[in-house]
XYZ file of C-alpha atoms in Angstrom:
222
model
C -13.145 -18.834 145.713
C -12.635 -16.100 143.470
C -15.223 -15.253 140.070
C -11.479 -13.610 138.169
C -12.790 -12.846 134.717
C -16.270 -11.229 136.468
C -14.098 -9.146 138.586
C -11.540 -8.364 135.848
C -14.937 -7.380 133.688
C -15.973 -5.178 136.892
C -12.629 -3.504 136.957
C -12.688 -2.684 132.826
C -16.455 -2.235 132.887
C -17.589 -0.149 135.605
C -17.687 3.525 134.950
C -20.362 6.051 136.840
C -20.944 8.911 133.988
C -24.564 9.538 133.497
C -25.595 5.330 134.234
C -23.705 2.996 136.259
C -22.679 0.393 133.580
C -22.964 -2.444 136.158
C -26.181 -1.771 137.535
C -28.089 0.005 134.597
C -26.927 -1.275 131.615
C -28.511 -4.122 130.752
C -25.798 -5.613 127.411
C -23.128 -5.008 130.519
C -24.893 -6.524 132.867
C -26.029 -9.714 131.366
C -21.902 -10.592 130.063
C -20.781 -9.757 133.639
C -23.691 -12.664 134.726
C -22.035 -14.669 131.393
C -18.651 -14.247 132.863
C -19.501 -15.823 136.160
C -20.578 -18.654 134.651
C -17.400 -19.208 132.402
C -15.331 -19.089 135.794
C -17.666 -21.658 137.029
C -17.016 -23.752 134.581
C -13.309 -22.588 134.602
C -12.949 -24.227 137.737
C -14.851 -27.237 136.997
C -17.721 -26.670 138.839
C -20.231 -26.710 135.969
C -19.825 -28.448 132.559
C -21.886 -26.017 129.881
C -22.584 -27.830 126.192
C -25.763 -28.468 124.756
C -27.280 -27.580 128.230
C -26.146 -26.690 131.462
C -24.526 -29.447 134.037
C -23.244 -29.688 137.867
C -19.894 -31.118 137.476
C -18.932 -30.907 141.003
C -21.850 -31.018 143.365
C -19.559 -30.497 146.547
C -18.255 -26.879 145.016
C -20.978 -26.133 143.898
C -23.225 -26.595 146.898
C -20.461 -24.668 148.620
C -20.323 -21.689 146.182
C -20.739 -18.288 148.262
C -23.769 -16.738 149.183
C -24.392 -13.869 146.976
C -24.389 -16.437 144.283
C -27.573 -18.141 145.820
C -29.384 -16.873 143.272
C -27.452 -18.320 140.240
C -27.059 -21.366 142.024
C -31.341 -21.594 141.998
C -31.273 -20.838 138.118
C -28.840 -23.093 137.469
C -30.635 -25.646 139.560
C -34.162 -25.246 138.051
C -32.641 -25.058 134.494
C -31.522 -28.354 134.892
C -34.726 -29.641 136.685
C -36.705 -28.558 133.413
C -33.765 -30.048 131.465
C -33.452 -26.896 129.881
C -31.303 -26.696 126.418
C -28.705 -24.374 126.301
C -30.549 -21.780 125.313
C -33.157 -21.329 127.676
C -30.741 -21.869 130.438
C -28.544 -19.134 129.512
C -31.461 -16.871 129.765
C -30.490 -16.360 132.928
C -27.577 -13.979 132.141
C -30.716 -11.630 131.308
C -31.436 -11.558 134.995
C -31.405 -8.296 136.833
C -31.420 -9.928 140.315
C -28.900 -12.362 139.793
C -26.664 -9.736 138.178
C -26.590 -7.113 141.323
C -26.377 -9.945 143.794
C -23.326 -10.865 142.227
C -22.271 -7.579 141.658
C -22.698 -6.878 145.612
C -20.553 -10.363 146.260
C -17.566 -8.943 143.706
C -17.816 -5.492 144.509
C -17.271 -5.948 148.144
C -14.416 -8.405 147.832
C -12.855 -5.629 145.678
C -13.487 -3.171 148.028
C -11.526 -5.424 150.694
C -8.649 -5.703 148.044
C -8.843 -1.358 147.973
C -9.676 -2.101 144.372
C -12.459 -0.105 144.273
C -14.194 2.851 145.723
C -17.600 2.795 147.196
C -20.334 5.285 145.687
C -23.386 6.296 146.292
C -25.171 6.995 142.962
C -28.647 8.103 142.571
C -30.497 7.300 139.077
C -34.240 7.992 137.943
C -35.245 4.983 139.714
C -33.265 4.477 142.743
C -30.135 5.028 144.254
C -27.260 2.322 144.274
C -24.173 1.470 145.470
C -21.340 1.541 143.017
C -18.127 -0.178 143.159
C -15.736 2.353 140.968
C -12.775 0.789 140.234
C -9.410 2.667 141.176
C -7.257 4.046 138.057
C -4.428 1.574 139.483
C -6.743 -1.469 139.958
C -8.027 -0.661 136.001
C -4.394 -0.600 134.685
C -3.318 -3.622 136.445
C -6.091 -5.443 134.696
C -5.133 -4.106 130.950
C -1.457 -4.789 131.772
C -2.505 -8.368 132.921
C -4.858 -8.936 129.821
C -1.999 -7.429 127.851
C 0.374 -10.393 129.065
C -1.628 -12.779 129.101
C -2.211 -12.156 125.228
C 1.086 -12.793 124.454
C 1.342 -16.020 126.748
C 1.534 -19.250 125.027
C -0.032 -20.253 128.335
C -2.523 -18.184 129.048
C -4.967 -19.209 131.731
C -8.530 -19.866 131.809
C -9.797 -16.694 133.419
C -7.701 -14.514 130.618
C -8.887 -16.912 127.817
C -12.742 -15.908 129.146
C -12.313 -12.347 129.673
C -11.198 -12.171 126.203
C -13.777 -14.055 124.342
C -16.279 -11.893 126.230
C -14.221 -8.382 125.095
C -14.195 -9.899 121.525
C -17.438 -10.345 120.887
C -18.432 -6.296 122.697
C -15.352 -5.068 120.141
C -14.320 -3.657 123.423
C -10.893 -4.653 123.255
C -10.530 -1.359 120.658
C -11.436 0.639 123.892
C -8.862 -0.912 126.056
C -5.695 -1.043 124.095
C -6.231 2.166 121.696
C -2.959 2.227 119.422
C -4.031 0.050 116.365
C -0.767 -1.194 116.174
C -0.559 -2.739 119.487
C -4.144 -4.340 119.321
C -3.499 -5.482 116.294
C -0.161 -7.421 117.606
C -1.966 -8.761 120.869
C -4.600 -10.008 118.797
C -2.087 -11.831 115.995
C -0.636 -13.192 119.244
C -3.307 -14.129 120.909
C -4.852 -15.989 117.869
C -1.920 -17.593 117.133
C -1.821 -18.812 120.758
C -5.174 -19.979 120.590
C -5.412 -21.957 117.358
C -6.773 -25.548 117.958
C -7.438 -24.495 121.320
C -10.324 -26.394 122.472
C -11.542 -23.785 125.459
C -11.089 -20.909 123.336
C -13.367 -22.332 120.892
C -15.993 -23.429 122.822
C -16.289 -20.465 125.110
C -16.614 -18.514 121.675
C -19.459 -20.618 120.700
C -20.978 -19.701 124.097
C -20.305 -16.153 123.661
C -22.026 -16.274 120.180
C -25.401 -17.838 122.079
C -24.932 -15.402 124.731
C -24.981 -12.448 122.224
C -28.270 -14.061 120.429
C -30.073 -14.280 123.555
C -29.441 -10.647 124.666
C -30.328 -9.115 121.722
C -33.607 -11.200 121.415
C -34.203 -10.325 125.039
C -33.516 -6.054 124.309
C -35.781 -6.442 121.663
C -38.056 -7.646 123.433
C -38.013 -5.175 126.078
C -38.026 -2.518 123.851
C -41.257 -3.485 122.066
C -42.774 -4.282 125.521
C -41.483 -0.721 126.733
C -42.818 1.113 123.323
Protein backbone atom coordinates (compact mmCIF):
# COMPACT_ATOMS: atom_id res chain seq x y z
CA UNK A 1 0.00 0.00 0.00
CA UNK A 2 0.93 3.36 -0.76
CA UNK A 3 0.54 6.67 2.05
CA UNK A 4 -0.09 9.18 -1.65
CA UNK A 5 -0.91 12.49 -0.04
CA UNK A 6 2.23 11.87 2.70
CA UNK A 7 4.45 11.21 -0.15
CA UNK A 8 3.00 13.96 -2.39
CA UNK A 9 3.57 16.29 0.98
CA UNK A 10 7.30 14.76 1.04
CA UNK A 11 7.82 15.63 -2.57
CA UNK A 12 6.36 19.55 -2.08
CA UNK A 13 7.75 19.72 1.44
CA UNK A 14 11.15 18.54 1.68
CA UNK A 15 13.83 21.07 1.07
CA UNK A 16 17.57 20.82 2.83
CA UNK A 17 18.57 24.76 3.18
CA UNK A 18 19.78 25.49 6.61
CA UNK A 19 17.01 22.60 8.41
CA UNK A 20 15.66 19.65 6.80
CA UNK A 21 11.88 20.51 6.77
CA UNK A 22 10.98 16.81 7.29
CA UNK A 23 13.09 15.99 10.05
CA UNK A 24 13.51 19.41 11.93
CA UNK A 25 10.62 21.25 11.52
CA UNK A 26 8.27 20.43 13.80
CA UNK A 27 4.62 22.46 12.00
CA UNK A 28 6.02 20.18 8.83
CA UNK A 29 6.46 17.38 10.52
CA UNK A 30 3.39 16.92 12.54
CA UNK A 31 0.91 17.57 8.94
CA UNK A 32 3.15 15.02 7.15
CA UNK A 33 2.11 12.52 10.43
CA UNK A 34 -1.68 14.26 9.76
CA UNK A 35 -1.47 13.27 6.19
CA UNK A 36 -0.82 9.64 6.87
CA UNK A 37 -3.63 9.38 8.75
CA UNK A 38 -6.08 11.00 6.13
CA UNK A 39 -4.77 8.21 3.61
CA UNK A 40 -5.61 5.78 6.25
CA UNK A 41 -8.75 6.72 6.44
CA UNK A 42 -8.76 7.35 2.60
CA UNK A 43 -8.57 3.83 2.15
CA UNK A 44 -10.91 2.82 4.75
CA UNK A 45 -8.74 1.55 7.13
CA UNK A 46 -9.60 3.94 9.98
CA UNK A 47 -12.88 5.88 10.47
CA UNK A 48 -11.75 9.43 12.32
CA UNK A 49 -14.95 11.56 13.92
CA UNK A 50 -15.38 12.41 17.34
CA UNK A 51 -12.46 9.95 18.10
CA UNK A 52 -10.36 7.71 16.34
CA UNK A 53 -11.70 4.07 15.00
CA UNK A 54 -10.25 0.72 13.26
CA UNK A 55 -12.49 0.30 10.40
CA UNK A 56 -10.75 -2.56 8.91
CA UNK A 57 -8.85 -4.62 11.40
CA UNK A 58 -7.38 -7.01 8.61
CA UNK A 59 -5.57 -3.77 6.79
CA UNK A 60 -4.83 -2.44 9.42
CA UNK A 61 -3.06 -5.23 11.25
CA UNK A 62 -1.33 -5.63 7.91
CA UNK A 63 -0.20 -1.97 7.48
CA UNK A 64 3.76 -1.90 6.84
CA UNK A 65 6.29 -1.86 9.29
CA UNK A 66 7.65 1.54 9.58
CA UNK A 67 4.17 2.43 10.53
CA UNK A 68 4.41 0.20 13.75
CA UNK A 69 4.60 3.02 15.60
CA UNK A 70 1.34 4.81 14.49
CA UNK A 71 -0.32 1.67 14.52
CA UNK A 72 0.61 1.54 18.70
CA UNK A 73 -0.80 5.22 19.04
CA UNK A 74 -3.61 4.57 17.28
CA UNK A 75 -4.14 1.42 19.26
CA UNK A 76 -3.67 2.89 22.80
CA UNK A 77 -5.75 5.99 21.81
CA UNK A 78 -8.53 3.89 21.39
CA UNK A 79 -7.80 1.67 24.50
CA UNK A 80 -8.10 5.00 26.65
CA UNK A 81 -11.09 5.86 24.43
CA UNK A 82 -9.43 8.89 23.67
CA UNK A 83 -11.62 11.93 22.06
CA UNK A 84 -10.47 13.29 19.06
CA UNK A 85 -8.39 15.51 20.42
CA UNK A 86 -6.11 13.74 22.49
CA UNK A 87 -5.75 11.14 19.87
CA UNK A 88 -4.58 13.41 17.29
CA UNK A 89 -1.84 14.39 19.57
CA UNK A 90 -0.05 12.01 18.06
CA UNK A 91 0.72 13.97 14.85
CA UNK A 92 3.03 15.91 17.49
CA UNK A 93 5.18 12.84 17.63
CA UNK A 94 8.78 13.04 16.61
CA UNK A 95 9.26 9.23 16.48
CA UNK A 96 6.34 8.38 14.65
CA UNK A 97 7.06 11.16 12.16
CA UNK A 98 10.80 9.92 11.05
CA UNK A 99 9.72 6.32 11.11
CA UNK A 100 7.36 7.16 8.59
CA UNK A 101 9.46 9.42 6.94
CA UNK A 102 12.19 6.46 6.62
CA UNK A 103 9.13 4.05 5.22
CA UNK A 104 8.18 6.98 2.40
CA UNK A 105 11.47 8.16 1.77
CA UNK A 106 12.84 4.86 0.81
CA UNK A 107 9.92 3.81 -1.36
CA UNK A 108 10.66 7.13 -3.16
CA UNK A 109 14.04 6.47 -3.43
CA UNK A 110 13.07 3.02 -5.22
CA UNK A 111 10.72 5.12 -7.55
CA UNK A 112 14.27 7.52 -8.30
CA UNK A 113 12.02 10.15 -6.81
CA UNK A 114 14.33 11.29 -4.54
CA UNK A 115 17.94 11.65 -3.72
CA UNK A 116 19.55 10.35 -0.64
CA UNK A 117 21.52 12.95 1.67
CA UNK A 118 23.45 12.96 4.31
CA UNK A 119 22.77 16.14 6.36
CA UNK A 120 24.38 17.04 9.53
CA UNK A 121 22.41 19.54 12.01
CA UNK A 122 23.37 20.85 15.63
CA UNK A 123 22.10 17.73 17.00
CA UNK A 124 22.73 14.92 14.76
CA UNK A 125 23.14 13.96 11.40
CA UNK A 126 20.19 12.50 9.21
CA UNK A 127 19.30 11.06 6.24
CA UNK A 128 17.35 13.18 3.85
CA UNK A 129 15.18 12.16 1.11
CA UNK A 130 15.48 15.38 -1.43
CA UNK A 131 13.05 15.17 -3.84
CA UNK A 132 14.18 15.41 -7.64
CA UNK A 133 13.12 18.79 -9.56
CA UNK A 134 11.11 16.28 -11.96
CA UNK A 135 9.48 14.23 -9.13
CA UNK A 136 8.43 17.99 -7.49
CA UNK A 137 6.84 19.15 -10.81
CA UNK A 138 5.01 16.05 -11.45
CA UNK A 139 3.35 16.53 -8.12
CA UNK A 140 2.25 20.41 -8.79
CA UNK A 141 1.15 19.38 -12.31
CA UNK A 142 -0.89 16.48 -10.68
CA UNK A 143 -2.34 18.77 -7.84
CA UNK A 144 -2.89 21.26 -10.63
CA UNK A 145 -5.29 18.66 -12.46
CA UNK A 146 -6.69 17.33 -10.01
CA UNK A 147 -8.04 20.93 -9.02
CA UNK A 148 -9.82 21.26 -11.94
CA UNK A 149 -11.33 17.59 -11.82
CA UNK A 150 -14.90 17.30 -11.05
CA UNK A 151 -13.59 13.97 -9.80
CA UNK A 152 -10.89 14.46 -7.96
CA UNK A 153 -9.69 11.64 -5.77
CA UNK A 154 -9.25 11.19 -2.20
CA UNK A 155 -5.50 11.54 -1.90
CA UNK A 156 -5.72 15.08 -3.99
CA UNK A 157 -8.82 16.15 -1.91
CA UNK A 158 -6.30 15.54 1.39
CA UNK A 159 -3.24 17.02 0.12
CA UNK A 160 -5.18 20.04 -0.48
CA UNK A 161 -7.00 20.58 2.69
CA UNK A 162 -3.61 20.14 4.35
CA UNK A 163 -1.88 23.00 1.77
CA UNK A 164 -4.97 25.19 2.60
CA UNK A 165 -4.81 25.47 5.92
CA UNK A 166 -0.31 26.12 5.73
CA UNK A 167 -1.45 28.95 2.86
CA UNK A 168 1.13 26.95 1.08
CA UNK A 169 -0.67 26.57 -1.99
CA UNK A 170 0.58 30.54 -2.68
CA UNK A 171 4.12 28.88 -2.71
CA UNK A 172 3.30 26.24 -5.17
CA UNK A 173 1.34 27.84 -7.91
CA UNK A 174 2.85 31.58 -7.75
CA UNK A 175 0.87 33.55 -10.59
CA UNK A 176 -2.21 34.95 -8.63
CA UNK A 177 -4.17 34.46 -11.48
CA UNK A 178 -3.77 30.84 -11.83
CA UNK A 179 -4.22 30.10 -7.99
CA UNK A 180 -6.89 32.04 -7.92
CA UNK A 181 -8.66 29.91 -10.91
CA UNK A 182 -7.59 26.43 -9.36
CA UNK A 183 -8.99 27.49 -6.24
CA UNK A 184 -12.58 28.89 -7.86
CA UNK A 185 -12.39 25.43 -9.43
CA UNK A 186 -11.59 23.50 -6.90
CA UNK A 187 -14.27 25.05 -4.55
CA UNK A 188 -16.73 24.83 -6.93
CA UNK A 189 -15.87 21.12 -7.29
CA UNK A 190 -16.03 20.61 -3.77
CA UNK A 191 -19.25 22.27 -2.64
CA UNK A 192 -21.51 19.83 -0.63
CA UNK A 193 -18.73 17.55 -0.71
CA UNK A 194 -18.93 15.55 2.32
CA UNK A 195 -14.93 14.42 2.49
CA UNK A 196 -13.81 17.76 1.74
CA UNK A 197 -15.64 19.04 4.60
CA UNK A 198 -14.84 16.81 7.10
CA UNK A 199 -11.17 16.47 6.40
CA UNK A 200 -11.27 20.42 6.79
CA UNK A 201 -12.74 20.09 10.14
CA UNK A 202 -9.84 17.71 10.91
CA UNK A 203 -7.35 19.99 9.54
CA UNK A 204 -8.80 22.85 11.74
CA UNK A 205 -8.20 20.39 15.06
CA UNK A 206 -4.97 19.46 13.69
CA UNK A 207 -3.85 23.17 13.46
CA UNK A 208 -5.23 23.79 17.25
CA UNK A 209 -3.31 21.03 18.58
CA UNK A 210 0.05 22.05 17.01
CA UNK A 211 0.01 25.35 17.96
CA UNK A 212 -0.98 24.47 21.63
CA UNK A 213 1.76 21.88 21.48
CA UNK A 214 4.68 24.80 19.99
CA UNK A 215 3.59 26.80 22.65
CA UNK A 216 4.12 24.65 24.85
CA UNK A 217 7.49 23.75 23.88
CA UNK A 218 8.51 27.06 23.64
CA UNK A 219 7.65 28.02 27.23
CA UNK A 220 9.18 24.67 28.36
CA UNK A 221 12.37 25.57 26.16
CA UNK A 222 12.45 29.43 27.55
Amino acid sequence: MQLKTAKNYLLLTERIGKKPMLRTRFTAQAYFVFGALLDLMDQDILEIDDSIKIADQSKFDGLPSYLDGLKQRITEAIDKDDDLVHSLDMITSWDVANEIYDGVGEKLLAEKLVEEKSVKTNLDTHTIYLPTDDARAQVVEYLSMEMQSSTIEGAAISLVVILEQMDALKWLFSDKEELANLTNSFRQNMAGNSVYAKEKQLAKTAQDIITKKKFWFDSWLS
